[in-house]
């Protein structure tokens, strides 16, 4: 039920983690147990046999925005479309393309999501991640090797938040760009169906 395809078998356990303290505890207690971080489930196909490990979903603390001087700090479980709306509200340009991407920010960073000529790497500054040993690290954009729908972030690394660069623009200009993206999507994609975008065999 947590993936757009609404299919797949069970996991050993499912954990909603509300803050970094809980995340550190869970990671410290895993003892070599496999885990996988689930975002919004928009591009995930789960096998019928399920997952022989723990599914982790990040909760409330990871769904927040903070404006810190000239950077926008965004929790990794924030939905892409909600980031674009927050940017519009605050007159931040460069985030319009997120309105056309289903998913959450953690996934957008890991796969360098993009559309209509823009990519996550265009505005990303840095990320905070945890590894399987519950160690926290801050990685700059250059450290994660963002390419076309690709990064060097491992499945065992959990993105908790990111900082983005932003510049100001007139709200009407930002809104026009978002409206254009929405129009293009409505004209070219089955928007009322839960698809996972372009799929190749």
mmCIF file with all atom_site columns, C-alpha atoms in Angstrom:
data_model
loop_
_atom_site.group_PDB
_atom_site.id
_atom_site.type_symbol
_atom_site.label_atom_id
_atom_site.label_alt_id
_atom_site.label_comp_id
_atom_site.label_asym_id
_atom_site.label_entity_id
_atom_site.label_seq_id
_atom_site.pdbx_PDB_ins_code
_atom_site.Cartn_x
_atom_site.Cartn_y
_atom_site.Cartn_z
_atom_site.occupancy
_atom_site.B_iso_or_equiv
_atom_site.pdbx_formal_charge
_atom_site.auth_seq_id
_atom_site.auth_comp_id
_atom_site.auth_asym_id
_atom_site.auth_atom_id
_atom_site.pdbx_PDB_model_num
ATOM 1   C CA . UNK A 1 1   ? 0.000  0.000   0.000   1.00 0.00 ? 1   UNK A CA 1
ATOM 2   C CA . UNK A 1 2   ? 2.987  2.331   0.428   1.00 0.00 ? 2   UNK A CA 1
ATOM 3   C CA . UNK A 1 3   ? 4.117  2.133   -3.206  1.00 0.00 ? 3   UNK A CA 1
ATOM 4   C CA . UNK A 1 4   ? 2.391  3.609   -6.236  1.00 0.00 ? 4   UNK A CA 1
ATOM 5   C CA . UNK A 1 5   ? 2.184  0.183   -7.907  1.00 0.00 ? 5   UNK A CA 1
ATOM 6   C CA . UNK A 1 6   ? 0.361  -1.212  -4.834  1.00 0.00 ? 6   UNK A CA 1
ATOM 7   C CA . UNK A 1 7   ? 2.127  -4.547  -5.205  1.00 0.00 ? 7   UNK A CA 1
ATOM 8   C CA . UNK A 1 8   ? 4.858  -6.666  -3.643  1.00 0.00 ? 8   UNK A CA 1
ATOM 9   C CA . UNK A 1 9   ? 5.385  -8.904  -0.653  1.00 0.00 ? 9   UNK A CA 1
ATOM 10  C CA . UNK A 1 10  ? 6.071  -8.200  3.009   1.00 0.00 ? 10  UNK A CA 1
ATOM 11  C CA . UNK A 1 11  ? 9.186  -6.976  4.776   1.00 0.00 ? 11  UNK A CA 1
ATOM 12  C CA . UNK A 1 12  ? 10.507 -8.322  8.082   1.00 0.00 ? 12  UNK A CA 1
ATOM 13  C CA . UNK A 1 13  ? 9.619  -5.028  9.737   1.00 0.00 ? 13  UNK A CA 1
ATOM 14  C CA . UNK A 1 14  ? 8.444  -1.528  8.890   1.00 0.00 ? 14  UNK A CA 1
ATOM 15  C CA . UNK A 1 15  ? 9.694  1.422   10.968  1.00 0.00 ? 15  UNK A CA 1
ATOM 16  C CA . UNK A 1 16  ? 8.569  5.039   10.845  1.00 0.00 ? 16  UNK A CA 1
ATOM 17  C CA . UNK A 1 17  ? 11.419 7.066   12.320  1.00 0.00 ? 17  UNK A CA 1
ATOM 18  C CA . UNK A 1 18  ? 10.402 10.467  13.640  1.00 0.00 ? 18  UNK A CA 1
ATOM 19  C CA . UNK A 1 19  ? 13.782 12.104  14.394  1.00 0.00 ? 19  UNK A CA 1
ATOM 20  C CA . UNK A 1 20  ? 17.547 11.684  14.189  1.00 0.00 ? 20  UNK A CA 1
ATOM 21  C CA . UNK A 1 21  ? 17.759 10.273  17.713  1.00 0.00 ? 21  UNK A CA 1
ATOM 22  C CA . UNK A 1 22  ? 15.449 7.403   16.736  1.00 0.00 ? 22  UNK A CA 1
ATOM 23  C CA . UNK A 1 23  ? 17.412 6.925   13.514  1.00 0.00 ? 23  UNK A CA 1
ATOM 24  C CA . UNK A 1 24  ? 20.681 6.602   15.426  1.00 0.00 ? 24  UNK A CA 1
ATOM 25  C CA . UNK A 1 25  ? 19.126 4.045   17.794  1.00 0.00 ? 25  UNK A CA 1
ATOM 26  C CA . UNK A 1 26  ? 17.685 1.931   14.970  1.00 0.00 ? 26  UNK A CA 1
ATOM 27  C CA . UNK A 1 27  ? 20.952 1.946   12.998  1.00 0.00 ? 27  UNK A CA 1
ATOM 28  C CA . UNK A 1 28  ? 22.968 1.081   16.112  1.00 0.00 ? 28  UNK A CA 1
ATOM 29  C CA . UNK A 1 29  ? 20.724 -1.926  16.832  1.00 0.00 ? 29  UNK A CA 1
ATOM 30  C CA . UNK A 1 30  ? 20.503 -3.401  13.342  1.00 0.00 ? 30  UNK A CA 1
ATOM 31  C CA . UNK A 1 31  ? 23.350 -5.925  13.760  1.00 0.00 ? 31  UNK A CA 1
ATOM 32  C CA . UNK A 1 32  ? 23.954 -6.504  10.022  1.00 0.00 ? 32  UNK A CA 1
ATOM 33  C CA . UNK A 1 33  ? 20.203 -6.604  9.283   1.00 0.00 ? 33  UNK A CA 1
ATOM 34  C CA . UNK A 1 34  ? 19.427 -5.335  5.793   1.00 0.00 ? 34  UNK A CA 1
ATOM 35  C CA . UNK A 1 35  ? 17.389 -2.154  5.478   1.00 0.00 ? 35  UNK A CA 1
ATOM 36  C CA . UNK A 1 36  ? 15.917 -0.002  2.754   1.00 0.00 ? 36  UNK A CA 1
ATOM 37  C CA . UNK A 1 37  ? 14.679 3.583   2.963   1.00 0.00 ? 37  UNK A CA 1
ATOM 38  C CA . UNK A 1 38  ? 11.248 4.144   1.446   1.00 0.00 ? 38  UNK A CA 1
ATOM 39  C CA . UNK A 1 39  ? 10.329 7.605   0.206   1.00 0.00 ? 39  UNK A CA 1
ATOM 40  C CA . UNK A 1 40  ? 6.970  8.213   -1.421  1.00 0.00 ? 40  UNK A CA 1
ATOM 41  C CA . UNK A 1 41  ? 7.165  4.890   -3.293  1.00 0.00 ? 41  UNK A CA 1
ATOM 42  C CA . UNK A 1 42  ? 6.624  6.577   -6.665  1.00 0.00 ? 42  UNK A CA 1
ATOM 43  C CA . UNK A 1 43  ? 9.348  4.715   -8.565  1.00 0.00 ? 43  UNK A CA 1
ATOM 44  C CA . UNK A 1 44  ? 9.594  1.489   -6.624  1.00 0.00 ? 44  UNK A CA 1
ATOM 45  C CA . UNK A 1 45  ? 8.544  -1.979  -7.736  1.00 0.00 ? 45  UNK A CA 1
ATOM 46  C CA . UNK A 1 46  ? 8.675  -4.564  -4.916  1.00 0.00 ? 46  UNK A CA 1
ATOM 47  C CA . UNK A 1 47  ? 9.046  -8.259  -5.730  1.00 0.00 ? 47  UNK A CA 1
ATOM 48  C CA . UNK A 1 48  ? 6.258  -10.632 -4.689  1.00 0.00 ? 48  UNK A CA 1
ATOM 49  C CA . UNK A 1 49  ? 8.674  -12.361 -2.294  1.00 0.00 ? 49  UNK A CA 1
ATOM 50  C CA . UNK A 1 50  ? 9.029  -9.072  -0.401  1.00 0.00 ? 50  UNK A CA 1
ATOM 51  C CA . UNK A 1 51  ? 12.130 -7.709  1.291   1.00 0.00 ? 51  UNK A CA 1
ATOM 52  C CA . UNK A 1 52  ? 14.174 -9.759  3.729   1.00 0.00 ? 52  UNK A CA 1
ATOM 53  C CA . UNK A 1 53  ? 14.977 -6.831  5.999   1.00 0.00 ? 53  UNK A CA 1
ATOM 54  C CA . UNK A 1 54  ? 13.629 -3.629  7.532   1.00 0.00 ? 54  UNK A CA 1
ATOM 55  C CA . UNK A 1 55  ? 11.858 -0.890  5.598   1.00 0.00 ? 55  UNK A CA 1
ATOM 56  C CA . UNK A 1 56  ? 12.591 2.546   7.056   1.00 0.00 ? 56  UNK A CA 1
ATOM 57  C CA . UNK A 1 57  ? 10.375 5.567   6.453   1.00 0.00 ? 57  UNK A CA 1
ATOM 58  C CA . UNK A 1 58  ? 11.397 8.993   7.732   1.00 0.00 ? 58  UNK A CA 1
ATOM 59  C CA . UNK A 1 59  ? 8.729  10.932  9.652   1.00 0.00 ? 59  UNK A CA 1
ATOM 60  C CA . UNK A 1 60  ? 7.956  14.382  11.048  1.00 0.00 ? 60  UNK A CA 1
ATOM 61  C CA . UNK A 1 61  ? 11.401 15.837  11.769  1.00 0.00 ? 61  UNK A CA 1
ATOM 62  C CA . UNK A 1 62  ? 12.457 15.081  8.204   1.00 0.00 ? 62  UNK A CA 1
ATOM 63  C CA . UNK A 1 63  ? 9.497  16.911  6.678   1.00 0.00 ? 63  UNK A CA 1
ATOM 64  C CA . UNK A 1 64  ? 10.499 20.504  7.470   1.00 0.00 ? 64  UNK A CA 1
ATOM 65  C CA . UNK A 1 65  ? 11.897 23.644  5.839   1.00 0.00 ? 65  UNK A CA 1
ATOM 66  C CA . UNK A 1 66  ? 14.401 26.112  7.298   1.00 0.00 ? 66  UNK A CA 1
ATOM 67  C CA . UNK A 1 67  ? 15.776 29.244  5.667   1.00 0.00 ? 67  UNK A CA 1
ATOM 68  C CA . UNK A 1 68  ? 19.345 29.675  6.906   1.00 0.00 ? 68  UNK A CA 1
ATOM 69  C CA . UNK A 1 69  ? 20.878 32.901  5.562   1.00 0.00 ? 69  UNK A CA 1
ATOM 70  C CA . UNK A 1 70  ? 21.260 32.319  1.809   1.00 0.00 ? 70  UNK A CA 1
ATOM 71  C CA . UNK A 1 71  ? 20.435 28.588  1.890   1.00 0.00 ? 71  UNK A CA 1
ATOM 72  C CA . UNK A 1 72  ? 17.167 26.652  2.061   1.00 0.00 ? 72  UNK A CA 1
ATOM 73  C CA . UNK A 1 73  ? 17.382 23.571  4.295   1.00 0.00 ? 73  UNK A CA 1
ATOM 74  C CA . UNK A 1 74  ? 14.891 20.862  3.354   1.00 0.00 ? 74  UNK A CA 1
ATOM 75  C CA . UNK A 1 75  ? 14.109 17.572  5.096   1.00 0.00 ? 75  UNK A CA 1
ATOM 76  C CA . UNK A 1 76  ? 14.508 14.498  2.907   1.00 0.00 ? 76  UNK A CA 1
ATOM 77  C CA . UNK A 1 77  ? 10.910 13.317  3.317   1.00 0.00 ? 77  UNK A CA 1
ATOM 78  C CA . UNK A 1 78  ? 9.486  16.610  1.999   1.00 0.00 ? 78  UNK A CA 1
ATOM 79  C CA . UNK A 1 79  ? 7.547  15.943  -1.200  1.00 0.00 ? 79  UNK A CA 1
ATOM 80  C CA . UNK A 1 80  ? 9.037  17.487  -4.339  1.00 0.00 ? 80  UNK A CA 1
ATOM 81  C CA . UNK A 1 81  ? 5.821  19.340  -5.141  1.00 0.00 ? 81  UNK A CA 1
ATOM 82  C CA . UNK A 1 82  ? 5.706  20.796  -1.606  1.00 0.00 ? 82  UNK A CA 1
ATOM 83  C CA . UNK A 1 83  ? 9.240  22.142  -2.065  1.00 0.00 ? 83  UNK A CA 1
ATOM 84  C CA . UNK A 1 84  ? 8.170  23.905  -5.249  1.00 0.00 ? 84  UNK A CA 1
ATOM 85  C CA . UNK A 1 85  ? 5.142  25.400  -3.437  1.00 0.00 ? 85  UNK A CA 1
ATOM 86  C CA . UNK A 1 86  ? 7.290  26.590  -0.522  1.00 0.00 ? 86  UNK A CA 1
ATOM 87  C CA . UNK A 1 87  ? 9.730  28.182  -2.968  1.00 0.00 ? 87  UNK A CA 1
ATOM 88  C CA . UNK A 1 88  ? 6.868  29.954  -4.759  1.00 0.00 ? 88  UNK A CA 1
ATOM 89  C CA . UNK A 1 89  ? 5.513  31.268  -1.462  1.00 0.00 ? 89  UNK A CA 1
ATOM 90  C CA . UNK A 1 90  ? 8.939  32.712  -0.596  1.00 0.00 ? 90  UNK A CA 1
ATOM 91  C CA . UNK A 1 91  ? 9.775  34.013  -4.102  1.00 0.00 ? 91  UNK A CA 1
ATOM 92  C CA . UNK A 1 92  ? 12.651 31.527  -4.600  1.00 0.00 ? 92  UNK A CA 1
ATOM 93  C CA . UNK A 1 93  ? 13.299 30.698  -8.242  1.00 0.00 ? 93  UNK A CA 1
ATOM 94  C CA . UNK A 1 94  ? 14.923 27.555  -9.605  1.00 0.00 ? 94  UNK A CA 1
ATOM 95  C CA . UNK A 1 95  ? 12.635 25.088  -7.819  1.00 0.00 ? 95  UNK A CA 1
ATOM 96  C CA . UNK A 1 96  ? 9.783  25.178  -10.326 1.00 0.00 ? 96  UNK A CA 1
ATOM 97  C CA . UNK A 1 97  ? 10.727 21.855  -11.955 1.00 0.00 ? 97  UNK A CA 1
ATOM 98  C CA . UNK A 1 98  ? 10.097 19.994  -8.687  1.00 0.00 ? 98  UNK A CA 1
ATOM 99  C CA . UNK A 1 99  ? 6.380  20.619  -9.249  1.00 0.00 ? 99  UNK A CA 1
ATOM 100 C CA . UNK A 1 100 ? 6.544  18.115  -12.110 1.00 0.00 ? 100 UNK A CA 1
ATOM 101 C CA . UNK A 1 101 ? 8.302  15.310  -10.226 1.00 0.00 ? 101 UNK A CA 1
ATOM 102 C CA . UNK A 1 102 ? 6.473  12.730  -8.091  1.00 0.00 ? 102 UNK A CA 1
ATOM 103 C CA . UNK A 1 103 ? 8.467  11.664  -5.068  1.00 0.00 ? 103 UNK A CA 1
ATOM 104 C CA . UNK A 1 104 ? 10.370 13.104  -2.135  1.00 0.00 ? 104 UNK A CA 1
ATOM 105 C CA . UNK A 1 105 ? 13.569 15.126  -1.849  1.00 0.00 ? 105 UNK A CA 1
ATOM 106 C CA . UNK A 1 106 ? 15.735 12.238  -0.625  1.00 0.00 ? 106 UNK A CA 1
ATOM 107 C CA . UNK A 1 107 ? 14.932 10.253  -3.753  1.00 0.00 ? 107 UNK A CA 1
ATOM 108 C CA . UNK A 1 108 ? 15.299 13.323  -5.986  1.00 0.00 ? 108 UNK A CA 1
ATOM 109 C CA . UNK A 1 109 ? 18.830 13.842  -4.694  1.00 0.00 ? 109 UNK A CA 1
ATOM 110 C CA . UNK A 1 110 ? 19.855 10.187  -4.929  1.00 0.00 ? 110 UNK A CA 1
ATOM 111 C CA . UNK A 1 111 ? 18.797 9.967   -8.586  1.00 0.00 ? 111 UNK A CA 1
ATOM 112 C CA . UNK A 1 112 ? 19.423 13.622  -9.486  1.00 0.00 ? 112 UNK A CA 1
ATOM 113 C CA . UNK A 1 113 ? 15.796 13.959  -10.554 1.00 0.00 ? 113 UNK A CA 1
ATOM 114 C CA . UNK A 1 114 ? 14.890 16.553  -13.114 1.00 0.00 ? 114 UNK A CA 1
ATOM 115 C CA . UNK A 1 115 ? 12.549 17.592  -15.910 1.00 0.00 ? 115 UNK A CA 1
ATOM 116 C CA . UNK A 1 116 ? 12.032 20.329  -18.488 1.00 0.00 ? 116 UNK A CA 1
ATOM 117 C CA . UNK A 1 117 ? 15.696 21.331  -18.636 1.00 0.00 ? 117 UNK A CA 1
ATOM 118 C CA . UNK A 1 118 ? 16.422 21.461  -14.896 1.00 0.00 ? 118 UNK A CA 1
ATOM 119 C CA . UNK A 1 119 ? 17.997 18.956  -12.499 1.00 0.00 ? 119 UNK A CA 1
ATOM 120 C CA . UNK A 1 120 ? 18.413 18.685  -8.735  1.00 0.00 ? 120 UNK A CA 1
ATOM 121 C CA . UNK A 1 121 ? 22.158 19.271  -9.038  1.00 0.00 ? 121 UNK A CA 1
ATOM 122 C CA . UNK A 1 122 ? 21.534 22.755  -10.497 1.00 0.00 ? 122 UNK A CA 1
ATOM 123 C CA . UNK A 1 123 ? 20.533 24.134  -7.093  1.00 0.00 ? 123 UNK A CA 1
ATOM 124 C CA . UNK A 1 124 ? 21.856 21.592  -4.565  1.00 0.00 ? 124 UNK A CA 1
ATOM 125 C CA . UNK A 1 125 ? 24.513 22.820  -2.142  1.00 0.00 ? 125 UNK A CA 1
ATOM 126 C CA . UNK A 1 126 ? 25.085 19.944  0.313   1.00 0.00 ? 126 UNK A CA 1
ATOM 127 C CA . UNK A 1 127 ? 23.416 17.010  2.055   1.00 0.00 ? 127 UNK A CA 1
ATOM 128 C CA . UNK A 1 128 ? 23.414 15.409  5.496   1.00 0.00 ? 128 UNK A CA 1
ATOM 129 C CA . UNK A 1 129 ? 23.540 11.613  5.539   1.00 0.00 ? 129 UNK A CA 1
ATOM 130 C CA . UNK A 1 130 ? 23.858 8.758   8.010   1.00 0.00 ? 130 UNK A CA 1
ATOM 131 C CA . UNK A 1 131 ? 25.684 5.526   7.216   1.00 0.00 ? 131 UNK A CA 1
ATOM 132 C CA . UNK A 1 132 ? 24.928 2.034   8.535   1.00 0.00 ? 132 UNK A CA 1
ATOM 133 C CA . UNK A 1 133 ? 27.148 2.677   11.563  1.00 0.00 ? 133 UNK A CA 1
ATOM 134 C CA . UNK A 1 134 ? 24.936 5.597   12.626  1.00 0.00 ? 134 UNK A CA 1
ATOM 135 C CA . UNK A 1 135 ? 27.666 8.084   11.700  1.00 0.00 ? 135 UNK A CA 1
ATOM 136 C CA . UNK A 1 136 ? 26.487 11.478  10.471  1.00 0.00 ? 136 UNK A CA 1
ATOM 137 C CA . UNK A 1 137 ? 28.292 13.181  7.603   1.00 0.00 ? 137 UNK A CA 1
ATOM 138 C CA . UNK A 1 138 ? 27.824 16.335  5.565   1.00 0.00 ? 138 UNK A CA 1
ATOM 139 C CA . UNK A 1 139 ? 28.668 15.937  1.891   1.00 0.00 ? 139 UNK A CA 1
ATOM 140 C CA . UNK A 1 140 ? 29.054 18.795  -0.559  1.00 0.00 ? 140 UNK A CA 1
ATOM 141 C CA . UNK A 1 141 ? 27.483 18.529  -4.003  1.00 0.00 ? 141 UNK A CA 1
ATOM 142 C CA . UNK A 1 142 ? 30.841 17.734  -5.601  1.00 0.00 ? 142 UNK A CA 1
ATOM 143 C CA . UNK A 1 143 ? 31.249 14.749  -3.250  1.00 0.00 ? 143 UNK A CA 1
ATOM 144 C CA . UNK A 1 144 ? 28.200 12.855  -4.523  1.00 0.00 ? 144 UNK A CA 1
ATOM 145 C CA . UNK A 1 145 ? 28.977 12.851  -8.255  1.00 0.00 ? 145 UNK A CA 1
ATOM 146 C CA . UNK A 1 146 ? 25.564 13.825  -9.592  1.00 0.00 ? 146 UNK A CA 1
ATOM 147 C CA . UNK A 1 147 ? 25.047 12.801  -13.212 1.00 0.00 ? 147 UNK A CA 1
ATOM 148 C CA . UNK A 1 148 ? 22.030 12.002  -15.388 1.00 0.00 ? 148 UNK A CA 1
ATOM 149 C CA . UNK A 1 149 ? 19.602 10.302  -12.945 1.00 0.00 ? 149 UNK A CA 1
ATOM 150 C CA . UNK A 1 150 ? 22.581 9.064   -10.978 1.00 0.00 ? 150 UNK A CA 1
ATOM 151 C CA . UNK A 1 151 ? 24.724 9.713   -7.907  1.00 0.00 ? 151 UNK A CA 1
ATOM 152 C CA . UNK A 1 152 ? 27.261 7.775   -5.865  1.00 0.00 ? 152 UNK A CA 1
ATOM 153 C CA . UNK A 1 153 ? 24.985 7.691   -2.800  1.00 0.00 ? 153 UNK A CA 1
ATOM 154 C CA . UNK A 1 154 ? 24.678 4.103   -1.599  1.00 0.00 ? 154 UNK A CA 1
ATOM 155 C CA . UNK A 1 155 ? 21.423 2.398   -0.545  1.00 0.00 ? 155 UNK A CA 1
ATOM 156 C CA . UNK A 1 156 ? 22.934 2.000   2.939   1.00 0.00 ? 156 UNK A CA 1
ATOM 157 C CA . UNK A 1 157 ? 23.351 5.788   3.251   1.00 0.00 ? 157 UNK A CA 1
ATOM 158 C CA . UNK A 1 158 ? 20.290 7.638   4.527   1.00 0.00 ? 158 UNK A CA 1
ATOM 159 C CA . UNK A 1 159 ? 19.788 11.233  3.416   1.00 0.00 ? 159 UNK A CA 1
ATOM 160 C CA . UNK A 1 160 ? 18.202 13.198  6.249   1.00 0.00 ? 160 UNK A CA 1
ATOM 161 C CA . UNK A 1 161 ? 18.268 16.743  4.865   1.00 0.00 ? 161 UNK A CA 1
ATOM 162 C CA . UNK A 1 162 ? 19.729 18.939  2.160   1.00 0.00 ? 162 UNK A CA 1
ATOM 163 C CA . UNK A 1 163 ? 20.705 22.547  1.634   1.00 0.00 ? 163 UNK A CA 1
ATOM 164 C CA . UNK A 1 164 ? 19.811 24.300  -1.604  1.00 0.00 ? 164 UNK A CA 1
ATOM 165 C CA . UNK A 1 165 ? 21.025 27.548  -3.122  1.00 0.00 ? 165 UNK A CA 1
ATOM 166 C CA . UNK A 1 166 ? 18.315 30.013  -4.034  1.00 0.00 ? 166 UNK A CA 1
ATOM 167 C CA . UNK A 1 167 ? 17.830 33.392  -5.635  1.00 0.00 ? 167 UNK A CA 1
ATOM 168 C CA . UNK A 1 168 ? 14.809 35.653  -5.620  1.00 0.00 ? 168 UNK A CA 1
ATOM 169 C CA . UNK A 1 169 ? 12.443 36.364  -8.491  1.00 0.00 ? 169 UNK A CA 1
ATOM 170 C CA . UNK A 1 170 ? 8.987  37.852  -8.984  1.00 0.00 ? 170 UNK A CA 1
ATOM 171 C CA . UNK A 1 171 ? 6.255  35.506  -7.845  1.00 0.00 ? 171 UNK A CA 1
ATOM 172 C CA . UNK A 1 172 ? 4.361  35.877  -11.125 1.00 0.00 ? 172 UNK A CA 1
ATOM 173 C CA . UNK A 1 173 ? 7.426  34.714  -13.078 1.00 0.00 ? 173 UNK A CA 1
ATOM 174 C CA . UNK A 1 174 ? 7.820  31.637  -10.852 1.00 0.00 ? 174 UNK A CA 1
ATOM 175 C CA . UNK A 1 175 ? 4.097  30.839  -11.052 1.00 0.00 ? 175 UNK A CA 1
ATOM 176 C CA . UNK A 1 176 ? 4.092  31.134  -14.847 1.00 0.00 ? 176 UNK A CA 1
ATOM 177 C CA . UNK A 1 177 ? 6.905  28.583  -15.097 1.00 0.00 ? 177 UNK A CA 1
ATOM 178 C CA . UNK A 1 178 ? 5.117  26.166  -12.754 1.00 0.00 ? 178 UNK A CA 1
ATOM 179 C CA . UNK A 1 179 ? 1.875  26.570  -14.732 1.00 0.00 ? 179 UNK A CA 1
ATOM 180 C CA . UNK A 1 180 ? 3.742  25.827  -17.970 1.00 0.00 ? 180 UNK A CA 1
ATOM 181 C CA . UNK A 1 181 ? 5.186  22.624  -16.481 1.00 0.00 ? 181 UNK A CA 1
ATOM 182 C CA . UNK A 1 182 ? 1.739  21.565  -15.250 1.00 0.00 ? 182 UNK A CA 1
ATOM 183 C CA . UNK A 1 183 ? 0.246  22.206  -18.688 1.00 0.00 ? 183 UNK A CA 1
ATOM 184 C CA . UNK A 1 184 ? 2.960  20.151  -20.402 1.00 0.00 ? 184 UNK A CA 1
ATOM 185 C CA . UNK A 1 185 ? 2.438  17.252  -17.993 1.00 0.00 ? 185 UNK A CA 1
ATOM 186 C CA . UNK A 1 186 ? -1.360 17.284  -18.443 1.00 0.00 ? 186 UNK A CA 1
ATOM 187 C CA . UNK A 1 187 ? -0.905 17.214  -22.221 1.00 0.00 ? 187 UNK A CA 1
ATOM 188 C CA . UNK A 1 188 ? 1.663  14.424  -22.295 1.00 0.00 ? 188 UNK A CA 1
ATOM 189 C CA . UNK A 1 189 ? 1.186  12.107  -19.318 1.00 0.00 ? 189 UNK A CA 1
ATOM 190 C CA . UNK A 1 190 ? -1.611 9.976   -17.773 1.00 0.00 ? 190 UNK A CA 1
ATOM 191 C CA . UNK A 1 191 ? -1.702 12.249  -14.739 1.00 0.00 ? 191 UNK A CA 1
ATOM 192 C CA . UNK A 1 192 ? -4.722 10.572  -13.113 1.00 0.00 ? 192 UNK A CA 1
ATOM 193 C CA . UNK A 1 193 ? -2.989 7.189   -12.993 1.00 0.00 ? 193 UNK A CA 1
ATOM 194 C CA . UNK A 1 194 ? -0.240 6.074   -10.606 1.00 0.00 ? 194 UNK A CA 1
ATOM 195 C CA . UNK A 1 195 ? 2.626  5.516   -13.015 1.00 0.00 ? 195 UNK A CA 1
ATOM 196 C CA . UNK A 1 196 ? 6.359  5.543   -12.337 1.00 0.00 ? 196 UNK A CA 1
ATOM 197 C CA . UNK A 1 197 ? 7.329  7.705   -15.261 1.00 0.00 ? 197 UNK A CA 1
ATOM 198 C CA . UNK A 1 198 ? 9.371  6.428   -18.202 1.00 0.00 ? 198 UNK A CA 1
ATOM 199 C CA . UNK A 1 199 ? 9.911  2.686   -17.914 1.00 0.00 ? 199 UNK A CA 1
ATOM 200 C CA . UNK A 1 200 ? 12.418 0.748   -20.025 1.00 0.00 ? 200 UNK A CA 1
ATOM 201 C CA . UNK A 1 201 ? 12.885 -2.978  -20.449 1.00 0.00 ? 201 UNK A CA 1
#
